[in-house]
Short mmCIF file of C-alpha atoms in Angstrom, two decimals:
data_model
loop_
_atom_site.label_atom_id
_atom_site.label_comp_id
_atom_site.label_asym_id
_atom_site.label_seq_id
_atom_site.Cartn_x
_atom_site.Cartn_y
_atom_site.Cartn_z
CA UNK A 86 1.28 -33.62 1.79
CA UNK A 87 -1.46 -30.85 0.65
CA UNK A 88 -1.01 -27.56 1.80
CA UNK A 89 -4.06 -25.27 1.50
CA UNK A 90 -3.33 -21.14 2.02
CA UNK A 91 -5.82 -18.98 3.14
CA UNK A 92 -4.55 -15.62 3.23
CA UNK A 93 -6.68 -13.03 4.94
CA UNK A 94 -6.87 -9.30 4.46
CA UNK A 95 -9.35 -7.26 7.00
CA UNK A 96 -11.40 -4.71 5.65
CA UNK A 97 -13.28 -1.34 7.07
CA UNK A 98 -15.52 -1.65 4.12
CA UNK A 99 -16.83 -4.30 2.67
CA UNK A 100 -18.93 -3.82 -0.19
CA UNK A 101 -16.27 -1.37 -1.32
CA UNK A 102 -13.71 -3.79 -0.53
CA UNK A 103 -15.22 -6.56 -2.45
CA UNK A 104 -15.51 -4.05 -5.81
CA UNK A 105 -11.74 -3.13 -5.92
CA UNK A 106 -10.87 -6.75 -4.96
CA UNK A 107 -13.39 -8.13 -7.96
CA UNK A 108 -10.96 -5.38 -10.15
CA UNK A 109 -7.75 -6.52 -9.05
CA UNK A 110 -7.93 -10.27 -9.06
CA UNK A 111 -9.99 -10.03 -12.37
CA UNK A 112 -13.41 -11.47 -11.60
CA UNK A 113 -15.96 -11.90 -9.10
CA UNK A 114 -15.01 -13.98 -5.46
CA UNK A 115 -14.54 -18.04 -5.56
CA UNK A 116 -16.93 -18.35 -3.41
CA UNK A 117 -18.70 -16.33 0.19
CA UNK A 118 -18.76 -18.36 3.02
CA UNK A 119 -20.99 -15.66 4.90
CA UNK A 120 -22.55 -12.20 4.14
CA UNK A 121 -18.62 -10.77 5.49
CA UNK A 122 -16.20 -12.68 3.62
CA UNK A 123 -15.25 -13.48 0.24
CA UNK A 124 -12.73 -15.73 -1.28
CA UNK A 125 -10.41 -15.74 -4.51
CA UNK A 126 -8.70 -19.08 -5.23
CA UNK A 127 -5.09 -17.92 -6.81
CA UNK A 128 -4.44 -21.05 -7.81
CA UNK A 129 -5.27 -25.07 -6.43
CA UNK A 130 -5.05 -25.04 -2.51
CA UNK A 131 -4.42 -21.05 -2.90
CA UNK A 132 -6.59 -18.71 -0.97
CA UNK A 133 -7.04 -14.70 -0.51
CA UNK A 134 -9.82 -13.52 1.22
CA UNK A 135 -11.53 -10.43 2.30
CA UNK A 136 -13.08 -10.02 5.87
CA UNK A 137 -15.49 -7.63 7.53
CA UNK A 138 -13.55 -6.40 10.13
CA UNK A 139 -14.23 -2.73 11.21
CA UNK A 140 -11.45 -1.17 12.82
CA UNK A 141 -8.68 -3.44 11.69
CA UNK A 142 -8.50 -3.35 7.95
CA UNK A 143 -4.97 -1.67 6.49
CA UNK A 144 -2.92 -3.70 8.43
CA UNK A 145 -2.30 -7.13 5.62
CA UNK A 146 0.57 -7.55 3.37
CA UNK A 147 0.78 -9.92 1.03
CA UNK A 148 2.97 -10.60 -2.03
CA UNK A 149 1.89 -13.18 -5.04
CA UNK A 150 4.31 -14.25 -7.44
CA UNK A 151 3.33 -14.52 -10.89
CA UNK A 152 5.06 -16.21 -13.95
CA UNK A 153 4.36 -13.03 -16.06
CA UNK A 154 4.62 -10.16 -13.77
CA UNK A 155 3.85 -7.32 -16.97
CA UNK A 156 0.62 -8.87 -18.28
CA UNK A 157 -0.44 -9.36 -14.76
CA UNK A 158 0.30 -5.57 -14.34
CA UNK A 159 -0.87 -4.60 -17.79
CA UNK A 160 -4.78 -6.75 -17.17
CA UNK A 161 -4.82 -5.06 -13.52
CA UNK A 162 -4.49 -1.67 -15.79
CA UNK A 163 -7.08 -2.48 -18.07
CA UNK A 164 -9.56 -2.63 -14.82
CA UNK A 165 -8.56 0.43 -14.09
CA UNK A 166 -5.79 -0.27 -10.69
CA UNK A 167 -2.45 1.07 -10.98
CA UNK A 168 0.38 0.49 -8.94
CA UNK A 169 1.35 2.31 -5.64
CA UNK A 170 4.72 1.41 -5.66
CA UNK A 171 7.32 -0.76 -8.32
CA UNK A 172 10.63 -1.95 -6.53
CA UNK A 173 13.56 -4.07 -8.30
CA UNK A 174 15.63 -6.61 -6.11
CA UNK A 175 18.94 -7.81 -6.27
CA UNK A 176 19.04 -10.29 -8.77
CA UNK A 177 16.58 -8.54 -10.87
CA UNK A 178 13.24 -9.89 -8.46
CA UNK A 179 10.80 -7.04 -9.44
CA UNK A 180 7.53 -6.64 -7.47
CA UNK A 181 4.63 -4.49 -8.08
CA UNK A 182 2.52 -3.25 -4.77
CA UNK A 183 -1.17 -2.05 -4.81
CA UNK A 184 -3.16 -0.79 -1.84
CA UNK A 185 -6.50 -0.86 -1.22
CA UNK A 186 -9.27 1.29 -0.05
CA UNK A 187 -8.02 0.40 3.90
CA UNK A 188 -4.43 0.10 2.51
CA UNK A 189 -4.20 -2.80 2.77
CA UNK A 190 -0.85 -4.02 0.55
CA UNK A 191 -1.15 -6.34 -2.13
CA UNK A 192 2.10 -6.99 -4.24
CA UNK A 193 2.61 -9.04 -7.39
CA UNK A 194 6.14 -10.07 -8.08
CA UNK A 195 7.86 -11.70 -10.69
CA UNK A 196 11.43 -12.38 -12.13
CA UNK A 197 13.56 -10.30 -14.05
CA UNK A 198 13.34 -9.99 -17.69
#
């Protein structure tokens, strides 16, 4: 069975939205099914996507886990994001949280070196 996740993140602003997004996920949308939303595939069957939604954006939080949670971080820098918050887990589970312009919450997390 194929699973396909589209995860969806409302947004105040769009245009400003889609620049910081573009920064964060390292490139330019997957594809925009309409002149309000734009789409990153993460990986196959993967999904994030911003939406035109005055009034309701700051309200999504999602968390992505990586296989290499410090180059992640450290190409994310290089764009010019840094990280709202850093949290370690028991176990070691470490996860790295950005917000956006709405506040939206965006985490990366990874395992412990």
């Amino acid at each position: 069975m194929t699973v396909d996740l589209f995860a969806g993140i409302p947004v105040n602003d769009y245009e400003a939205a889609l620049t910081w997004y573009e920064r964060l996920l390292g490139g330019p949308a997957t594809f925009c099914p309409n002149d309000k939303e734009a789409v990153w595939e993460l990986a196959e069957h993967r999904y994030v996507y911003i939406e035109h939604r005055p009034g309701r954006g700051g309200h999504a939080l999602h968390t992505v886990f990586v296989d290499d949670l410090d180059t992640r971080v450290a190409q994310i820098a290089g764009r010019g994001l840094r990280p709202t918050d850093r949290e370690t887990y028991a176990g070691g589970v470490r996860k790295v949280t950005y917000r956006d312009p709405d506040g939206n919450e965006i985490g990366f997390g990874g395992a412990a070196l």
